[in-house]
Structure formats: structure tokens, C-alpha cells
GROMACS .gro file of C-alpha atoms in nm:
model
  100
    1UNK     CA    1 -16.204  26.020  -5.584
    2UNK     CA    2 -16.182  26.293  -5.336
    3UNK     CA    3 -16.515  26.360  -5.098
    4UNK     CA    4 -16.584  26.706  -4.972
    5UNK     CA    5 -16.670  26.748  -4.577
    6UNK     CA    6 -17.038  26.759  -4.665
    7UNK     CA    7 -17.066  26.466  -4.865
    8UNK     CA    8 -16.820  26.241  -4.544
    9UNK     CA    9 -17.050  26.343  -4.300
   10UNK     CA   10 -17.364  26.264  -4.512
   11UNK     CA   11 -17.216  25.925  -4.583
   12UNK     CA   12 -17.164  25.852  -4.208
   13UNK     CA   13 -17.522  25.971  -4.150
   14UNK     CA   14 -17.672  25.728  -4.406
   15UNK     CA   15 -17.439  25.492  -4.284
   16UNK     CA   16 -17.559  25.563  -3.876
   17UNK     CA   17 -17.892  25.544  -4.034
   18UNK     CA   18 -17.865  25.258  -4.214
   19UNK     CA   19 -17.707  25.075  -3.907
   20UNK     CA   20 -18.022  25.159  -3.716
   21UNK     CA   21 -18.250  25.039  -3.978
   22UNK     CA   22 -18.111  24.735  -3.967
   23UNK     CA   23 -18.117  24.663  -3.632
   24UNK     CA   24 -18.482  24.776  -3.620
   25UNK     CA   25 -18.565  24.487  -3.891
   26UNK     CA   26 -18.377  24.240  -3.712
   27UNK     CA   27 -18.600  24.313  -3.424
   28UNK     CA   28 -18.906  24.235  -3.619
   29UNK     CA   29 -18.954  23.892  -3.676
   30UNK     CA   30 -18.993  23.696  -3.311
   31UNK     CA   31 -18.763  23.518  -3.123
   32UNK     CA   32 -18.443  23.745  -2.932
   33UNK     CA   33 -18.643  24.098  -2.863
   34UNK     CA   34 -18.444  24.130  -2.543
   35UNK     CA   35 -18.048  24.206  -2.662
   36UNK     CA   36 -18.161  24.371  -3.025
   37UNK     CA   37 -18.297  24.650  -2.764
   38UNK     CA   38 -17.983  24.669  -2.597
   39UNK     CA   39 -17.810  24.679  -2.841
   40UNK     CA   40 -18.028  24.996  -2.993
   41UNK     CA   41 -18.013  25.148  -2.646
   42UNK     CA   42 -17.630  25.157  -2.662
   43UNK     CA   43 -17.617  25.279  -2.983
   44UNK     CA   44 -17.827  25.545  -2.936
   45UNK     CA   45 -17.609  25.629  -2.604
   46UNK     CA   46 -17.286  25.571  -2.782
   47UNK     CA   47 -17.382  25.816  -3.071
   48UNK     CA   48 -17.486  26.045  -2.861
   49UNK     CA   49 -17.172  26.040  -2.637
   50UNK     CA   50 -16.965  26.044  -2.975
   51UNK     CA   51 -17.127  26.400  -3.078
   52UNK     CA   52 -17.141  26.534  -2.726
   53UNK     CA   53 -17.028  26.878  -2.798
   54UNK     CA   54 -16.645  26.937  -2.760
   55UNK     CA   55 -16.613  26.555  -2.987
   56UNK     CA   56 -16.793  26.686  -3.299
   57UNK     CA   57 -16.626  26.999  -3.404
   58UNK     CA   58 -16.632  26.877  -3.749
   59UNK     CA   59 -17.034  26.841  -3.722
   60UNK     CA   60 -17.028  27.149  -3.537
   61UNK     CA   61 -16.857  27.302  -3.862
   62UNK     CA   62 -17.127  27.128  -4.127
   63UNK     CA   63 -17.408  27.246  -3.954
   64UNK     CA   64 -17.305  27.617  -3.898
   65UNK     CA   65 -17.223  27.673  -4.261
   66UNK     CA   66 -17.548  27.503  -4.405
   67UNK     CA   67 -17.784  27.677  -4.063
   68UNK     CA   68 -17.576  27.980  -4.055
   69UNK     CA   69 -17.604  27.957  -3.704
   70UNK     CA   70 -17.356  28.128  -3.429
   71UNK     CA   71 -17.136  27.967  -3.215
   72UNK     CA   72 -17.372  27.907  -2.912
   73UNK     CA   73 -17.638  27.827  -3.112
   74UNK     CA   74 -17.419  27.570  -3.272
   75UNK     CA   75 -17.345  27.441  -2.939
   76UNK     CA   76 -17.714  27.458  -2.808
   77UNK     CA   77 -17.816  27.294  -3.120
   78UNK     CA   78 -17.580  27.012  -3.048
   79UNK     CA   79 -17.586  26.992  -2.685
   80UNK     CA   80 -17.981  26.919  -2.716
   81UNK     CA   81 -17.936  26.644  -2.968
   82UNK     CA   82 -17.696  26.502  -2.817
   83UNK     CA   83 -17.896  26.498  -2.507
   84UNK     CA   84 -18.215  26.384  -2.683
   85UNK     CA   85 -17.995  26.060  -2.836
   86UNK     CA   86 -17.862  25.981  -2.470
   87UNK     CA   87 -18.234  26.035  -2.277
   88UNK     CA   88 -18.382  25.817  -2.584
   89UNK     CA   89 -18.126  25.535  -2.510
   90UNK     CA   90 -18.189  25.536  -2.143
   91UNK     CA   91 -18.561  25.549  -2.233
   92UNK     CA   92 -18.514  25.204  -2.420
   93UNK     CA   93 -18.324  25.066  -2.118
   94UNK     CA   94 -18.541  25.136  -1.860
   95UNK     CA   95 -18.859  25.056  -2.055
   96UNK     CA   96 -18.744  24.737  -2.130
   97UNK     CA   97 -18.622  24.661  -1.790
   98UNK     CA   98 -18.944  24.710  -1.634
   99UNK     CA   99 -19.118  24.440  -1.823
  100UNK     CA  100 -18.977  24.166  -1.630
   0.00000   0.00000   0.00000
């Protein structure tokens, strides 16, 4: 069975997804709150490091042929996320940290 581009990088969204989810329910019930956030926080970070823009040019090709977008809006595009997946992992950190 042979995947196009489109359907890999929807699989390894569902599967980022997925692996979020999951983490979220684990969080749920009571007991260890305190290393399930960490480990969110550095997932968020570390996904958003992984698609910081020059690491991602196969993303950066999915989403310009389904957008139509331009180069720079490409980049802009991911830049932002990428940023917005880093800032929400820092968020998580920080939050969490001033609890204590």
C-alpha cells in the first residue's frame, strides 16, 4: 500500500493529536497532575521546535498546495504556529510553576 504526501502528514497529525489526547485523559483522574503537565509542556515545545520553519519543508509543501498560499505567506503561516505551539508550552510551564 503506497500513501500519498497528504494522507502521511494527515496520519502524523491524527497521530500528534491522538498523542495529546491521551495525555490530556491521563491527566484527568487525580493523583500525578504535576509531570503529565510537563510532559504536555514539552511536547508542545518539542512540536513546535520540530516544525520551526526551515525543519518542515514537507509541511511547508502540504499546506501551500491545499492554501495556495506564496512562499512568505507559507513561511508566516508557519513561523506563527510554530511560535504559538512554543509560547503555549512555556505558558504550561510557568503556570504550573507558580502554584507552588
Amino acid at each position: 500500500m503506497t500513501l500519498s504526501q497528504d494522507q502521511i502528514w494527515s496520519l502524523i497529525t491524527l497521530a500528534v493529536f491522538l498523542f495529546i489526547l491521551a495525555i490530556w485523559v491521563k491527566m484527568k483522574p487525580g493523583g500525578q497532575k504535576k509531570p503529565t503537565w510537563w510532559v504536555v509542556a514539552a511536547a508542545l515545545i518539542g512540536i513546535g521546535i520540530y516544525f520551526f520553519p526551515m525543519g518542515a519543508i514537507d509541511a511547508y509543501e502540504l499546506t501551500q498546495t491545499t492554501f495556495h498560499l506564496s512562499y512568505i505567506e507559507n513561511y508566516v503561516l508557519w513561523l506563527l504556529l510554530c511560535t504559538a505551539l512554543i509560547a503555549a508550552g512555556l505558558v504550561i510551564i510557568i503556570k504550573k510553576r507558580g502554584r507552588k
